[in-house]
Coordinates of C-alpha atoms and ligand atoms in Angstrom, one line a residue:
X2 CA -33.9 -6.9 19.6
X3 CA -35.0 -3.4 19.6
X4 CA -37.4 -2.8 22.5
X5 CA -38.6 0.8 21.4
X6 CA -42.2 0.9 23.3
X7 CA -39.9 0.6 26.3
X8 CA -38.1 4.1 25.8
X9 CA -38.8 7.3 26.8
X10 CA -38.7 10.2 24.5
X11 CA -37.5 13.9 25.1
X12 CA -38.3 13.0 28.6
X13 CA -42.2 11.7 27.9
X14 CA -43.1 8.8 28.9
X15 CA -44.2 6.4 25.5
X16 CA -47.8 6.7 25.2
X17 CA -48.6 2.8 25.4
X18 CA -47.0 2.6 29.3
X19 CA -46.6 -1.2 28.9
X20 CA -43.4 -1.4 31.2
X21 CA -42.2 0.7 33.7
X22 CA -39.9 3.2 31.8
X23 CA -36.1 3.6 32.4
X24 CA -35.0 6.9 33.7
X25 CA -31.3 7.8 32.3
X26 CA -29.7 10.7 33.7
X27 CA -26.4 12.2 32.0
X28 CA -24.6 14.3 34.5
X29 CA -22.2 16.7 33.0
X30 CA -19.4 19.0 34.2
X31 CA -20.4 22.8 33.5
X32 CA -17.3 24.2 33.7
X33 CA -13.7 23.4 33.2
X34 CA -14.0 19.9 35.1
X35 CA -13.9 19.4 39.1
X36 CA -17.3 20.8 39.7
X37 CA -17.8 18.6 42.4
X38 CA -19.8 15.6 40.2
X39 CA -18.1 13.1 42.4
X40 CA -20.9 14.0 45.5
X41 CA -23.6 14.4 42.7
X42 CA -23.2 11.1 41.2
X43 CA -22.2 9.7 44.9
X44 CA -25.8 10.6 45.7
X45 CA -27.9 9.7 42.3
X46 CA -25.7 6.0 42.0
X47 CA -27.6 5.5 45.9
X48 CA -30.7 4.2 44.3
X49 CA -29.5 4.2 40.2
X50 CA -29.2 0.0 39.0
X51 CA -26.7 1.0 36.9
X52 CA -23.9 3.2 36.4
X53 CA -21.7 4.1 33.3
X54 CA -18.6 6.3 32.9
X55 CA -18.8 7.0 29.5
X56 CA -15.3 8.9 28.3
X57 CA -12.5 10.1 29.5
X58 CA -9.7 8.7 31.5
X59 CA -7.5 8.5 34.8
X60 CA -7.1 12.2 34.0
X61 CA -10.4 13.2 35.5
X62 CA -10.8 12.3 39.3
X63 CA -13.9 12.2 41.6
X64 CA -14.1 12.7 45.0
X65 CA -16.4 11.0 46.7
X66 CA -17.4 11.1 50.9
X67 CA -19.8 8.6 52.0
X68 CA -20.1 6.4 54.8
X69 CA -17.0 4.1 53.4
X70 CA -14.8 7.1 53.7
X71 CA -13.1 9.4 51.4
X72 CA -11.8 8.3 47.7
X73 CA -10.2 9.9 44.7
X74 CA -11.6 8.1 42.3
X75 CA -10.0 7.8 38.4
X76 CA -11.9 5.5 36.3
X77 CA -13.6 3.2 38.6
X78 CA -17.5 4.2 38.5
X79 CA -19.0 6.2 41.6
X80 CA -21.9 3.7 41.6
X81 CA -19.3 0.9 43.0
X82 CA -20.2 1.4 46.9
X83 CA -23.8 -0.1 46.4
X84 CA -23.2 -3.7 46.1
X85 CA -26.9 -4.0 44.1
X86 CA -25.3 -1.2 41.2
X87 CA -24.5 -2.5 37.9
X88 CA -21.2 -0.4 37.2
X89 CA -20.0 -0.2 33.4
X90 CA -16.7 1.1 32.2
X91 CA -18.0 2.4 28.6
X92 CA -16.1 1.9 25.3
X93 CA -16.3 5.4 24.9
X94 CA -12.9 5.0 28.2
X95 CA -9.3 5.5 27.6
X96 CA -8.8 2.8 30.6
X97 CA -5.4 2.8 32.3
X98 CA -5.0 -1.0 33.5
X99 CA -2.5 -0.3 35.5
X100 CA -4.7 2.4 37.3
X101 CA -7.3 0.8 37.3
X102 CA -5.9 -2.1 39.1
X103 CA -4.2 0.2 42.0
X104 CA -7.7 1.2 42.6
X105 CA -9.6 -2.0 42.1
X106 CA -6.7 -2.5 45.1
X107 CA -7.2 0.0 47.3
X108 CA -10.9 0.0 47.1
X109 CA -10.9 -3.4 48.1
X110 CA -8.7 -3.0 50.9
X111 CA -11.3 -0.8 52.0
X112 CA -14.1 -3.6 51.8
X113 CA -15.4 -2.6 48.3
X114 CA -16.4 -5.1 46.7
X115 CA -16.3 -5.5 42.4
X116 CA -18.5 -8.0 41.6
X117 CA -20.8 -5.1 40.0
X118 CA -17.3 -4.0 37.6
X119 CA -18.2 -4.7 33.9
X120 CA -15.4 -3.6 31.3
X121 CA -16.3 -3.1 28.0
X122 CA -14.1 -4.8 25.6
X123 CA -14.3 -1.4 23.0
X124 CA -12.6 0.7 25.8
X125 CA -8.9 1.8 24.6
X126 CA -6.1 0.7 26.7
X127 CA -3.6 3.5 28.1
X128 CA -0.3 2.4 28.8
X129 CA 2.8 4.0 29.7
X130 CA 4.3 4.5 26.4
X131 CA 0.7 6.9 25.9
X132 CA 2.1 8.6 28.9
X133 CA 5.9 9.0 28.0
X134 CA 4.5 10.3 24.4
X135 CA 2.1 12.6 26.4
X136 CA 4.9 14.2 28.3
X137 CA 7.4 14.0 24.6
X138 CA 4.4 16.5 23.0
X139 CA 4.4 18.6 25.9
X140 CA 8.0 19.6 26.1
X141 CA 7.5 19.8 22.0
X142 CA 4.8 22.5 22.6
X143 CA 7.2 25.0 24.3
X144 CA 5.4 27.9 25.8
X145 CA 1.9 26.5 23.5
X146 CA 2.0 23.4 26.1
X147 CA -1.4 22.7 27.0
X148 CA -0.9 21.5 31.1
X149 CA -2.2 18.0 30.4
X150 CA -2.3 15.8 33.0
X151 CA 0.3 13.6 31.4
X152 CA -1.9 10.8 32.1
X153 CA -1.3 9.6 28.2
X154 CA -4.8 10.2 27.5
X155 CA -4.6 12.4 24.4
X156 CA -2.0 10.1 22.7
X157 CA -4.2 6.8 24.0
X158 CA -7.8 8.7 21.9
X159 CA -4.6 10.0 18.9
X160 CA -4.3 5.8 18.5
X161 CA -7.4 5.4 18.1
X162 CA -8.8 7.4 16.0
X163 CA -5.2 6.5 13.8
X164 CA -7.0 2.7 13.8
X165 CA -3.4 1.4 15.8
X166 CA -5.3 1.8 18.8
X167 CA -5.7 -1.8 21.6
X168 CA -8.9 -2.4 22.7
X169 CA -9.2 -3.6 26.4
X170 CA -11.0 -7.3 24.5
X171 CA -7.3 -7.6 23.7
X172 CA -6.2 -8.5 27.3
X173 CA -8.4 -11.5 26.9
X174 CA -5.8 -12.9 24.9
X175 CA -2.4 -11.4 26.2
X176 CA -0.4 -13.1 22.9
X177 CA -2.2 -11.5 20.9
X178 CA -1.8 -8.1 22.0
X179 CA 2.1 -8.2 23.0
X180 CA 2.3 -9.3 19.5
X181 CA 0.7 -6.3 18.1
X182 CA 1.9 -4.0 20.7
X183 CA 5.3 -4.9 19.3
X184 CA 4.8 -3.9 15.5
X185 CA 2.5 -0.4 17.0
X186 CA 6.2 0.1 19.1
X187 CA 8.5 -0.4 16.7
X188 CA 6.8 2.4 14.5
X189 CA 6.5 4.4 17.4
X190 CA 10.2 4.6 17.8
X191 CA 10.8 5.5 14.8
X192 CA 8.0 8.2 14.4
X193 CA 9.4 9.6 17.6
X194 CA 12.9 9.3 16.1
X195 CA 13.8 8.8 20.3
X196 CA 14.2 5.4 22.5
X197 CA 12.6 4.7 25.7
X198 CA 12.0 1.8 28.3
X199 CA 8.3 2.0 27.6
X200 CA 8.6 2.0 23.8
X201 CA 9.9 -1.3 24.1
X202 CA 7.7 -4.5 24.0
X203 CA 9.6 -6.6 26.8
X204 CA 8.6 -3.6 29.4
X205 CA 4.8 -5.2 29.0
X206 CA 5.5 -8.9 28.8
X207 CA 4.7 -9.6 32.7
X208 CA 2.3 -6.6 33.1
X209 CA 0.1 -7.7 29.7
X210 CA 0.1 -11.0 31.9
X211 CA -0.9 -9.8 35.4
X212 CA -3.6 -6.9 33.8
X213 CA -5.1 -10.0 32.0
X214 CA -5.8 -11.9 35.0
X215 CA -6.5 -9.3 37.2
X216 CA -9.1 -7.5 34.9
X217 CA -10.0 -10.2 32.3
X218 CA -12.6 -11.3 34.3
X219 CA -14.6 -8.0 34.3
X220 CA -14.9 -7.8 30.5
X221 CA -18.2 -8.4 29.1
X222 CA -20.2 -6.6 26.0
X223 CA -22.1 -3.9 27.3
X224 CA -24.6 -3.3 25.2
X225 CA -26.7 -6.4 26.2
X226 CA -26.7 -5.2 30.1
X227 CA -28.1 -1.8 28.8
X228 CA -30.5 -3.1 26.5
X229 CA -31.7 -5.4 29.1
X230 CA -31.9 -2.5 32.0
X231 CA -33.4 0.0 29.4
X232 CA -36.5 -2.8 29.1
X233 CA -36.4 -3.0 32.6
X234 CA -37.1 0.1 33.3
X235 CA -34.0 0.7 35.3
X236 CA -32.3 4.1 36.4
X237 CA -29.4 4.6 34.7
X238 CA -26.7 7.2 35.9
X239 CA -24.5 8.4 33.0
X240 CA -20.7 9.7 35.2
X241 CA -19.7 12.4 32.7
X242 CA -16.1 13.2 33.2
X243 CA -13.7 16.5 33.2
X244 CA -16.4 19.6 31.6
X245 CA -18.3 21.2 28.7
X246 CA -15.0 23.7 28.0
X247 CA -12.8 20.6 27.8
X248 CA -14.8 18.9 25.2
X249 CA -12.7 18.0 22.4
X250 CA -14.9 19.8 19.6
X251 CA -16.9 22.4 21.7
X252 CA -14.7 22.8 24.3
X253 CA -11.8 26.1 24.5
X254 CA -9.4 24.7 21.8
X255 CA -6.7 23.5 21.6
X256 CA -6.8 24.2 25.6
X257 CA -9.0 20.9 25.9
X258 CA -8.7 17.3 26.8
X259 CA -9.2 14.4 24.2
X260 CA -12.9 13.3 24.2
X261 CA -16.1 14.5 24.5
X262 CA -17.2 15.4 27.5
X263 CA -20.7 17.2 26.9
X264 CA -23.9 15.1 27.1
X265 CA -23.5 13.5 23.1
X266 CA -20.2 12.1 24.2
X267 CA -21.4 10.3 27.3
X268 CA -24.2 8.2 24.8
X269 CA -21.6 7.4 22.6
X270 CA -19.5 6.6 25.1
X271 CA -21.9 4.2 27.2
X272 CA -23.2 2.7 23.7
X273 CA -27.1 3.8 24.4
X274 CA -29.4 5.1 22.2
X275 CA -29.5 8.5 22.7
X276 CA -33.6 8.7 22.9
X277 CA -33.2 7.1 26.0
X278 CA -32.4 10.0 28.0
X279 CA -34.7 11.7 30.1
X280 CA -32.3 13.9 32.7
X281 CA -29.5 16.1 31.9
X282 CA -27.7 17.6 35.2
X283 CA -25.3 20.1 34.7
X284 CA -23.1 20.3 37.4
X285 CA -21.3 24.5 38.7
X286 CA -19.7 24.9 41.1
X287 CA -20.6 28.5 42.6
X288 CA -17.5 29.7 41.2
X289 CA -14.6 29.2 38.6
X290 CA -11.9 26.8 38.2
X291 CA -9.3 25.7 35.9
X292 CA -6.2 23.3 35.8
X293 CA -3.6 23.8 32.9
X294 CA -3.3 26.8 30.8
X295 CA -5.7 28.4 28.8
X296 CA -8.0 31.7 28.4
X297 CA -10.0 32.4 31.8
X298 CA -12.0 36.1 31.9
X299 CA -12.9 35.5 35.6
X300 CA -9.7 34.4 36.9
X301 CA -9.3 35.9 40.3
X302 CA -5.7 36.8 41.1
X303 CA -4.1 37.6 45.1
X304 CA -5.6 37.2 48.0
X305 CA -9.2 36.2 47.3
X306 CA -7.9 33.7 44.8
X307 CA -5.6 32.3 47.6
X308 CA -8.4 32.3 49.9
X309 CA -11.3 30.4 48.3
X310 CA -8.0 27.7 46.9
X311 CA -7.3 27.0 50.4
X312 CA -11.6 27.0 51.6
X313 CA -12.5 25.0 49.1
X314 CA -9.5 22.8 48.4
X315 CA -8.8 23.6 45.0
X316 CA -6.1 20.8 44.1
X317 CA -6.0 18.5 41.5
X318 CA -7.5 15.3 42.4
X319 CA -5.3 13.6 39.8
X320 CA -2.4 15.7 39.5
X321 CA -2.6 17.6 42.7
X322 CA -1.9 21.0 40.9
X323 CA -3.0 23.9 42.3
X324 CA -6.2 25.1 40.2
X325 CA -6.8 28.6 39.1
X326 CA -9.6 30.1 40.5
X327 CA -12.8 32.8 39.3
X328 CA -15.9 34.3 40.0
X329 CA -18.5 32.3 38.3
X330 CA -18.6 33.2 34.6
X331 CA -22.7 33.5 33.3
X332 CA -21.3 33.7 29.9
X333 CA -19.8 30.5 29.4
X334 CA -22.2 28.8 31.5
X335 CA -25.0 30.2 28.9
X336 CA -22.9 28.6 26.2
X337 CA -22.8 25.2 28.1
X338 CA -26.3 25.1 28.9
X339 CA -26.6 25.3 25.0
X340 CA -24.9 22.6 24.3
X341 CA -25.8 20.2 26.8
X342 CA -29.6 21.2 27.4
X343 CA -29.3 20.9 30.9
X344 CA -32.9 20.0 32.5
X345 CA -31.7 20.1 35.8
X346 CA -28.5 22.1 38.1
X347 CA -27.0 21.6 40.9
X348 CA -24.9 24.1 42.5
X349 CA -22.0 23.6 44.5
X350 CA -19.2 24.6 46.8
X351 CA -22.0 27.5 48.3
X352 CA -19.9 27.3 51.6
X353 CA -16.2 28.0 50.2
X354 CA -18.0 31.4 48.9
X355 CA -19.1 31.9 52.7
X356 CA -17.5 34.6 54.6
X357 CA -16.4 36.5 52.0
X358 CA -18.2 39.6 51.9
X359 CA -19.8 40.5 48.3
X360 CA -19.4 38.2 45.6
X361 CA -19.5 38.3 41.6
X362 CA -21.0 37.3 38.7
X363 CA -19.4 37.2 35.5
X364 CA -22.3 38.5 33.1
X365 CA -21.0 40.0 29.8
X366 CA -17.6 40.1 27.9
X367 CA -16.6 42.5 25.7
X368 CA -13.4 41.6 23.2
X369 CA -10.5 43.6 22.6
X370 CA -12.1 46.1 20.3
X371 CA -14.5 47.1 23.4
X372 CA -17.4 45.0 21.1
X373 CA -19.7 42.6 23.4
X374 CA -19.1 39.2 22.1
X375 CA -20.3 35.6 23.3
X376 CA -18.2 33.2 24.7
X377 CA -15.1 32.0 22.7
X378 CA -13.9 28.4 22.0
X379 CA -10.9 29.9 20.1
X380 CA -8.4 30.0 22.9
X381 CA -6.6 32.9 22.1
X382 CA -9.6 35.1 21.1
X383 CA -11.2 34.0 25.4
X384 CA -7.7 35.3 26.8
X385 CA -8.9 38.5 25.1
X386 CA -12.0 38.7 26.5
X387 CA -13.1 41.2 29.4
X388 CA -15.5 40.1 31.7
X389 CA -17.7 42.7 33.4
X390 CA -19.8 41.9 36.5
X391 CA -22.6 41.6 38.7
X392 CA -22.1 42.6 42.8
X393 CA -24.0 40.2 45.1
X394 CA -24.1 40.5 49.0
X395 CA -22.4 37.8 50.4
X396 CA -23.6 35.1 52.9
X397 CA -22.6 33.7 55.9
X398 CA -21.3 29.8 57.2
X399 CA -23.8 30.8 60.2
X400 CA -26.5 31.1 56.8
X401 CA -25.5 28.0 56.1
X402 CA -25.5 26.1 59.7
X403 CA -28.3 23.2 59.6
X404 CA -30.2 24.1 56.2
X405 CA -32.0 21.4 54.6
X406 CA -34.2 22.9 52.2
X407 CA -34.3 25.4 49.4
X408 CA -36.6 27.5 51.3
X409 CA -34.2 27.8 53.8
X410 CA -30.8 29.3 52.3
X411 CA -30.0 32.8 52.9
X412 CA -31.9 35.0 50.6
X413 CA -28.6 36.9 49.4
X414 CA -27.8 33.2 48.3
X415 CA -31.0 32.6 46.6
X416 CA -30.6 35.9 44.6
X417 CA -26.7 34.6 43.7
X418 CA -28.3 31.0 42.4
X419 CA -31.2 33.3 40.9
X420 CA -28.5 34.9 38.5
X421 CA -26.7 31.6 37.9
X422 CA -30.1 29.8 36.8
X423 CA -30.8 32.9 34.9
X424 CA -28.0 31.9 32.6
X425 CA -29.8 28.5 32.1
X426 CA -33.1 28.9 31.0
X427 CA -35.9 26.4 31.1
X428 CA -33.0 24.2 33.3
X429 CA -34.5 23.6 36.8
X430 CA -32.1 24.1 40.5
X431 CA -32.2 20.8 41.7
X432 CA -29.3 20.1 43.9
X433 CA -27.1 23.1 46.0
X434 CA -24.2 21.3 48.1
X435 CA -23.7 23.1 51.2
X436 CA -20.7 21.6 52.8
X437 CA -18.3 18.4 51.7
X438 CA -20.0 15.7 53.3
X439 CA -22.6 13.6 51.9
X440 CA -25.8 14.7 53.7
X441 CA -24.9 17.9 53.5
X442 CA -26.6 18.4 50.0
X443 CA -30.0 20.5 49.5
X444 CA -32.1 18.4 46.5
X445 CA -35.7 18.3 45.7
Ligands
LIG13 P1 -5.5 16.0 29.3 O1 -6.9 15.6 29.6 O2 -4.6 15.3 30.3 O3 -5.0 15.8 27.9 O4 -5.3 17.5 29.6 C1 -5.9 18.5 28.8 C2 -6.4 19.7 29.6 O5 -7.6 19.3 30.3 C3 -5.5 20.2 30.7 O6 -5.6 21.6 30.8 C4 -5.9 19.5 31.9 O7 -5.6 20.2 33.1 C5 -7.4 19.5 31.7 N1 -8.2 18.4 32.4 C6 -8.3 17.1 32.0 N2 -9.1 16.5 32.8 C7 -9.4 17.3 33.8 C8 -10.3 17.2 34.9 O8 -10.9 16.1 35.2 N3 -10.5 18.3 35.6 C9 -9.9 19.5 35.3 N4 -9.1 19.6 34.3 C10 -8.9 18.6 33.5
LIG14 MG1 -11.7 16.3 39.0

């Protein structure tokens, strides 16, 4: 049953105020992924009931610090650590079982406990033959390769949308889907016109088996849990994955990953109705970075590049690739702000930018034919693009030694986040992180 009286709409609360209303909050990359939402949604999933990673798969990665330690995570929920969360795998997932065991694994070796795991049965299943196929389009690309993570999770959303895609529901019945899997690998091989191990259907027979027992027990429909939470009045705390620039539609095509990952896609994804929403935080990190090719106008190169990779520990959490870093671009930010309609920011990573004399803004670009232009989701037309910029004094780690409040950041930081909120309009600075740990994050 439909329980509209209980919602909340554009963020107002319904007029007749029968129940206590839910608050949802969608938190969103900015950038080109690794913005630091790991901390973000380390610190809302504290005191949300429940949490939902909406898209994406073990190609994004979140790390978190709390008071259990320090975790990469890939497709297991940030809310996990607080026993009391409700943590939901969306359908919206490509799910990896066989990562998602290892860190089922891991984290419980760590004394995490997954009573609070729910699967839903619409998520896709990536297996290794989504992986081998990833790396088999990659080499095809040549010098167009797109740096994927070759986590199989373009060829995993590919099957889906194609209709020959298996739903995680499937493990409930391992038959079943060995039987299928069979007929989806036989035409695989000869689509690919090449053999492998993992295009052949013995090479699952005991891991279809061990995935169904291991994660069998966490698949549940969703949408009951949410309906029931949403009349509850419950926080919910929607874990976007990767960024805005990597969305598949809006994102810098083709240099983009294979779902959506701006604030529509998350609804979809957790299987909510979208006038549930009330909070949209838009993660930046106080710079720019970028794994895997693609246009970048303000990509650093040398020295300073080198410098804030090493500070701020710019490696791939899933692939451990170095990542391209930039002065923060205002441009693209601007763009993202208009897709997602942030409400709130938060700003992290101000101490890797410590130390470093003046800093930058990227404010305009202007194309090749010297003509200001917006930002550019056609790849090629972005790696034309000029940016032109904006000189900021710098701040200090001294600045940043014991600050706690808004009021107390440096003022040539203030002026820097002044700039970066400027490219935001209406959206409101909620959050700056000032170090890696979790205390060390300024909110209001
Ligand atoms: P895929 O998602 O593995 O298909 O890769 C597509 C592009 O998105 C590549 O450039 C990846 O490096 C990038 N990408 C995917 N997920 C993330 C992420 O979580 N952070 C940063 N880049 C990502
Ligand atoms: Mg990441």
């Amino acid at each position: 049953m439909y329980h509209k009286p209980h919602f909340v709409i554009c963020g107002r609360p319904d007029i007749l105020k029968l129940v206590k209303t839910p608050e949802v909050i969608a938190v969103i990359g900015g950038q080109w992924g690794d913005e630091g939402k790991g901390k973000i949604v380390d610190y809302l999933a504290a005191t949300a009931d429940v949490v939902i990673r909406s898209q994406g798969g073990d190609n994004a990665g979140h790390t978190v610090i709390n008071d259990h330690g320090k975790f990469g995570l890939h497709l297991v929920p940030a809310g996990i650590f607080n026993p009391k969360t409700l943590n939901i795998i969306g359908a919206g997932v490509a799910l990896n079982p066989k990562t998602l065991m290892k860190e089922i694994g891991e984290l419980t070796e760590r004394g995490v406990s997954f009573e609070n795991l729910v699967i839903s049965p619409k998520s896709h299943l990536a297996f290794d033959y989504h992986q081998f196929i990833d790396g088999h389009q990659e080499a095809a690309r040549g010098a167009n390769r797109i740096d994927t993570t070759k986590r199989g999770i373009g060829p995993t959303y590919m099957d889906k949308a194609e209709r020959i895609g298996m739903q995680a529901r499937l493990l409930l019945d391992p038959d079943r889907l060995l039987g299928e899997l069979a007929g989806i690998l036989e035409a695989k091989r000869a689509r690919l016109g090449v053999n492998d191990k993992t295009l052949d259907v013995s090479y699952y027979e005991a891991f279809v088996r061990e995935a169904s027992k291991t994660l069998g027990g966490f698949i549940r429909d969703t949408e009951p849990l949410v309906e029931k939470h949403l009349a509850a009045g419950s926080r919910f705390v929607l874990e976007g994955a990767h960024g805005t620039l990597l969305d598949l539609d809006h994102g810098t095509y083709p240099m983009v990953t294979a779902s959506n990952s701006t604030t529509g896609g998350l609804l979809v994804g957790a299987g909510m109705p979208p006038l549930a929403l009330t909070k949209v935080v838009g993660i930046f990190k106080a710079y720019q970075s970028k794994v895997g090719a693609g246009g970048m106008p303000s990509e650093l190169h040398g020295e300073l590049a080198d410098t804030i990779r090493e500070k701020g520990q710019e490696y791939g959490t899933t692939t451990g690739r170095p990542r391209r870093i930039g002065y923060f671009d205002a441009v693209a930010a601007r763009y993202a702000h208009r897709l997602n309609g942030f409400t709130d920011i938060a700003i992290t990573k101000v101490d890797t930018l410590a130390d470093l004399g003046d800093v930058k803004i990227a404010t305009t670009y202007t194309n090749k034919n010297g003509n200001t232009v917006d930002f550019q989701t056609d790849n090629r037309l972005l790696t034309e693009c000029t940016a032109h910029y904006q000189n900021f004094d710098g701040w200090t780690t001294a600045d940043l030694q014991g600050v706690t409040t808004f009021d107390e950041l440096p003022a040539s930081l203030k002026k820097y986040s002044d700039a970066m909120m400027d490219a935001m309009p209406g959206a409101k600075l909620s959050f700056v992180g000032v170090g890696r740990s979790r205390d060390q994050l300024i909110h209001d």
